[in-house]
Amino acid sequence: MKINASNFTKNRKGLSFTRLRVNKILTCIINSYERIISDGIVYNYNDKGSIKEEDYLRNRLVDDYLEYELSSIEKGSNNFTINKEVSEEYRSYLDKELHNDPIDIHIVDYALKNSWGQKTKPYFSIECKRLVKSVSSYVNDTKKATERSYSRLRLPFEGQLGFIENSNWTHNTVKELVNKNLLSNSDIETNKQLEPFEIKVGFKGSYFSNHNKMDKKTFSVYHLFLDYSNIVLN
């Protein structure tokens, strides 16, 4: 079922509730990251087998921590369903053709059905990238979002998660590099560059930006930059 998200944005109460739900998900990611640190976890890429480094970090975050965090915040509700590499269908504004998009972290929140419609399965998409020497591939995920119209109900908020492996970079360094890229990127129409956005008290690596799709519809991106420089062994 294709939903006109522009109609939903008129419902401020529903949009506000959606933001609260997305913030819950993002808080669970931050909690998961903080547990990885407190548990003293170190990931050795020699143990990843044939799995790509980026996917390995994503798997460990989701399978070992995030699933538990999501299930524990609303015990007995089963509101959240989380999966990895789930494909969602979209139509490209570039070639007008249908394509499949394998989403890194795909989270359905059934508590949003009252806001979006009982026959829908509102999902929040999170793309993950390693941040080692460049932010180009990270920014490219934002570019992809501008070029696509999804067939099923995708929330008008995108999630992007960066694993910072460069020991010389902080979350602020990454923010500056991403904003510099956006400023000179003619393929992305940016209304608001990355600005600090507090999701959890004490966590500084969360940001918010706003952009236009190629059809001029706006969407927002929540960015989380996690320092993995002491968590990963190459």
Short mmCIF file of C-alpha atoms in Angstrom, two decimals:
data_model
loop_
_atom_site.label_atom_id
_atom_site.label_comp_id
_atom_site.label_asym_id
_atom_site.label_seq_id
_atom_site.Cartn_x
_atom_site.Cartn_y
_atom_site.Cartn_z
CA MET A 1 0.00 0.00 0.00
CA LYS A 2 1.44 3.34 -1.01
CA ILE A 3 0.84 6.13 1.48
CA ASN A 4 1.03 9.84 0.77
CA ALA A 5 3.28 10.95 3.60
CA SER A 6 2.50 14.62 2.87
CA ASN A 7 -1.04 14.06 4.15
CA PHE A 8 0.30 12.66 7.38
CA THR A 9 2.52 15.65 8.06
CA LYS A 10 -0.64 17.71 8.53
CA ASN A 11 -1.37 15.61 11.57
CA ARG A 12 1.00 17.26 14.02
CA LYS A 13 -0.02 15.06 16.91
CA GLY A 14 0.72 11.92 14.91
CA LEU A 15 4.04 13.29 13.69
CA SER A 16 5.04 14.24 17.23
CA PHE A 17 4.25 10.73 18.43
CA THR A 18 6.30 9.28 15.58
CA ARG A 19 9.29 11.39 16.62
CA LEU A 20 8.96 10.09 20.17
CA ARG A 21 8.95 6.50 18.91
CA VAL A 22 11.99 7.10 16.70
CA ASN A 23 13.78 8.70 19.66
CA LYS A 24 13.07 5.55 21.68
CA ILE A 25 14.73 3.44 18.99
CA LEU A 26 17.74 5.75 18.82
CA THR A 27 18.03 5.74 22.62
CA CYS A 28 18.14 1.95 22.51
CA ILE A 29 21.02 2.13 20.01
CA ILE A 30 22.92 4.51 22.29
CA ASN A 31 22.22 2.24 25.27
CA SER A 32 23.54 -0.71 23.26
CA TYR A 33 26.71 1.19 22.38
CA GLU A 34 27.25 2.19 26.01
CA ARG A 35 26.82 -1.43 27.09
CA ILE A 36 29.43 -2.53 24.54
CA ILE A 37 31.84 -0.07 26.16
CA SER A 38 30.96 -1.02 29.75
CA ASP A 39 31.28 -4.72 28.88
CA GLY A 40 34.79 -4.07 27.57
CA ILE A 41 33.98 -5.65 24.22
CA VAL A 42 36.62 -5.67 21.48
CA TYR A 43 35.80 -6.86 17.96
CA ASN A 44 38.61 -8.53 16.05
CA TYR A 45 38.09 -8.54 12.28
CA ASN A 46 40.02 -11.81 12.15
CA ASP A 47 36.90 -13.39 13.67
CA LYS A 48 34.43 -12.09 11.08
CA GLY A 49 34.97 -14.87 8.54
CA SER A 50 33.60 -13.90 5.14
CA ILE A 51 31.30 -11.22 6.54
CA LYS A 52 32.05 -7.64 5.51
CA GLU A 53 33.48 -5.48 8.31
CA GLU A 54 30.55 -3.08 8.23
CA ASP A 55 28.02 -5.93 8.40
CA TYR A 56 29.96 -7.62 11.18
CA LEU A 57 29.76 -4.51 13.37
CA ARG A 58 26.08 -4.11 12.51
CA ASN A 59 25.38 -7.76 13.37
CA ARG A 60 27.09 -7.54 16.73
CA LEU A 61 25.21 -4.37 17.63
CA VAL A 62 21.80 -5.74 16.60
CA ASP A 63 22.10 -9.41 17.61
CA ASP A 64 24.05 -9.01 20.84
CA TYR A 65 22.53 -5.80 22.23
CA LEU A 66 19.86 -3.89 20.31
CA GLU A 67 17.28 -6.68 20.15
CA TYR A 68 17.37 -6.94 23.94
CA GLU A 69 17.19 -3.17 24.43
CA LEU A 70 14.11 -2.86 22.21
CA SER A 71 12.33 -5.76 23.87
CA SER A 72 13.06 -4.50 27.37
CA ILE A 73 11.65 -0.97 27.06
CA GLU A 74 8.08 -2.22 26.52
CA LYS A 75 8.01 -5.70 27.98
CA GLY A 76 5.19 -7.88 26.70
CA SER A 77 4.14 -5.46 23.96
CA ASN A 78 6.05 -6.95 20.99
CA ASN A 79 5.75 -3.54 19.34
CA PHE A 80 9.18 -3.64 17.71
CA THR A 81 10.32 -6.08 15.04
CA ILE A 82 13.96 -5.68 14.05
CA ASN A 83 15.68 -7.32 11.06
CA LYS A 84 18.88 -6.94 9.05
CA GLU A 85 19.22 -6.69 5.28
CA VAL A 86 15.46 -6.60 4.67
CA SER A 87 14.69 -5.52 1.10
CA GLU A 88 12.09 -2.82 0.50
CA GLU A 89 10.82 -1.89 -2.95
CA TYR A 90 11.31 1.62 -4.26
CA ARG A 91 10.90 3.50 -7.52
CA SER A 92 13.89 5.52 -8.60
CA TYR A 93 13.38 9.14 -9.58
CA LEU A 94 16.36 8.70 -11.91
CA ASP A 95 15.31 5.79 -14.16
CA LYS A 96 11.63 5.51 -13.08
CA GLU A 97 12.14 1.77 -12.54
CA LEU A 98 11.37 -0.43 -9.53
CA HIS A 99 14.32 -1.64 -7.46
CA ASN A 100 15.00 -3.51 -4.22
CA ASP A 101 16.81 -1.76 -1.37
CA PRO A 102 18.47 -4.05 1.22
CA ILE A 103 18.23 -2.05 4.46
CA ASP A 104 20.97 -2.46 7.06
CA ILE A 105 18.67 -2.20 10.09
CA HIS A 106 14.92 -2.43 9.47
CA ILE A 107 12.62 -1.76 12.44
CA VAL A 108 8.83 -2.01 12.32
CA ASP A 109 7.00 -0.21 15.14
CA TYR A 110 3.46 -1.54 15.48
CA ALA A 111 2.61 1.17 18.01
CA LEU A 112 2.49 3.62 15.09
CA LYS A 113 -0.38 1.84 13.32
CA ASN A 114 -2.92 4.15 14.97
CA SER A 115 -1.12 7.16 13.49
CA TRP A 116 -0.43 5.75 10.03
CA GLY A 117 -3.27 3.28 9.51
CA GLN A 118 -4.18 -0.16 10.82
CA LYS A 119 -3.28 -1.88 7.54
CA THR A 120 0.23 -0.44 7.48
CA LYS A 121 3.54 -1.66 8.90
CA PRO A 122 5.42 1.61 9.54
CA TYR A 123 9.15 0.99 9.43
CA PHE A 124 12.23 2.96 10.36
CA SER A 125 15.34 2.48 8.24
CA ILE A 126 18.91 2.77 9.51
CA GLU A 127 21.95 2.63 7.22
CA CYS A 128 25.36 1.86 8.71
CA LYS A 129 28.82 2.89 7.56
CA ARG A 130 32.38 2.53 8.83
CA LEU A 131 34.15 5.88 9.12
CA VAL A 132 37.84 5.31 8.52
CA LYS A 133 39.36 7.73 6.01
CA SER A 134 36.40 9.43 4.31
CA VAL A 135 32.73 10.31 4.81
CA SER A 136 31.85 9.99 1.12
CA SER A 137 30.05 6.64 1.41
CA TYR A 138 28.21 7.93 4.47
CA VAL A 139 26.94 11.00 2.61
CA ASN A 140 26.05 8.78 -0.34
CA ASP A 141 23.40 7.10 1.83
CA THR A 142 21.73 10.50 2.21
CA LYS A 143 21.93 10.98 -1.55
CA LYS A 144 20.22 7.63 -2.13
CA ALA A 145 17.31 8.73 0.06
CA THR A 146 16.77 11.80 -2.15
CA GLU A 147 16.45 9.61 -5.25
CA ARG A 148 13.89 7.07 -4.06
CA SER A 149 10.15 6.77 -3.50
CA TYR A 150 9.31 3.70 -1.42
CA SER A 151 6.28 1.51 -2.09
CA ARG A 152 5.50 0.62 1.54
CA LEU A 153 5.12 3.00 4.43
CA ARG A 154 8.57 4.30 5.30
CA LEU A 155 8.71 6.94 8.03
CA PRO A 156 9.72 10.45 6.87
CA PHE A 157 12.82 10.12 9.05
CA GLU A 158 15.98 8.33 7.98
CA GLY A 159 18.52 6.86 10.36
CA GLN A 160 22.26 6.89 9.63
CA LEU A 161 24.81 5.30 11.91
CA GLY A 162 28.56 5.81 11.65
CA PHE A 163 31.15 3.55 13.31
CA ILE A 164 34.14 5.87 13.83
CA GLU A 165 37.30 3.76 13.51
CA ASN A 166 39.69 6.65 12.90
CA SER A 167 41.32 7.40 16.27
CA ASN A 168 42.02 10.98 15.15
CA TRP A 169 38.33 11.72 14.60
CA THR A 170 35.63 12.68 17.08
CA HIS A 171 31.91 12.90 16.41
CA ASN A 172 32.40 16.64 15.88
CA THR A 173 35.12 15.97 13.29
CA VAL A 174 32.75 13.73 11.37
CA LYS A 175 29.96 16.30 11.59
CA GLU A 176 32.23 18.97 10.11
CA LEU A 177 33.38 16.65 7.31
CA VAL A 178 29.82 15.65 6.44
CA ASN A 179 28.64 19.27 6.42
CA LYS A 180 31.56 20.27 4.21
CA ASN A 181 30.60 17.51 1.78
CA LEU A 182 26.93 18.54 1.81
CA LEU A 183 27.83 22.17 1.19
CA SER A 184 29.59 21.31 -2.07
CA ASN A 185 27.32 18.42 -3.08
CA SER A 186 25.10 19.48 -5.97
CA ASP A 187 23.29 16.12 -5.91
CA ILE A 188 21.76 16.71 -2.48
CA GLU A 189 19.41 19.58 -1.74
CA THR A 190 20.01 20.34 1.94
CA ASN A 191 17.66 22.53 3.97
CA LYS A 192 19.50 22.11 7.26
CA GLN A 193 23.01 20.77 7.71
CA LEU A 194 23.91 18.50 10.59
CA GLU A 195 23.21 20.17 13.92
CA PRO A 196 23.57 18.71 17.43
CA PHE A 197 20.37 17.01 18.55
CA GLU A 198 20.21 15.57 22.07
CA ILE A 199 18.62 12.15 22.22
CA LYS A 200 20.05 10.94 25.52
CA VAL A 201 21.58 13.09 28.25
CA GLY A 202 25.35 12.71 28.27
CA PHE A 203 25.66 11.35 24.73
CA LYS A 204 27.14 13.94 22.37
CA GLY A 205 27.31 12.09 19.05
CA SER A 206 23.74 12.64 17.85
CA TYR A 207 22.81 15.06 15.06
CA PHE A 208 19.86 16.04 12.88
CA SER A 209 19.64 17.25 9.27
CA ASN A 210 16.91 17.98 6.74
CA HIS A 211 16.87 17.54 2.96
CA ASN A 212 14.64 17.48 -0.11
CA LYS A 213 13.92 14.50 -2.30
CA MET A 214 14.06 15.00 -6.05
CA ASP A 215 10.27 15.52 -6.04
CA LYS A 216 10.79 18.31 -3.44
CA LYS A 217 9.26 16.39 -0.54
CA THR A 218 11.27 16.95 2.62
CA PHE A 219 12.73 14.31 4.89
CA SER A 220 14.90 14.39 7.98
CA VAL A 221 17.91 12.32 9.01
CA TYR A 222 18.93 11.33 12.52
CA HIS A 223 22.70 10.74 12.68
CA LEU A 224 24.50 8.73 15.36
CA PHE A 225 28.30 8.72 15.41
CA LEU A 226 29.75 5.99 17.64
CA ASP A 227 33.44 5.95 18.59
CA TYR A 228 34.66 2.45 17.72
CA SER A 229 38.35 3.35 17.56
CA ASN A 230 39.06 1.37 20.76
CA ILE A 231 36.45 -1.31 20.09
CA VAL A 232 37.72 -2.61 16.74
CA LEU A 233 40.93 -4.51 16.03
CA ASN A 234 41.97 -4.63 12.38
#
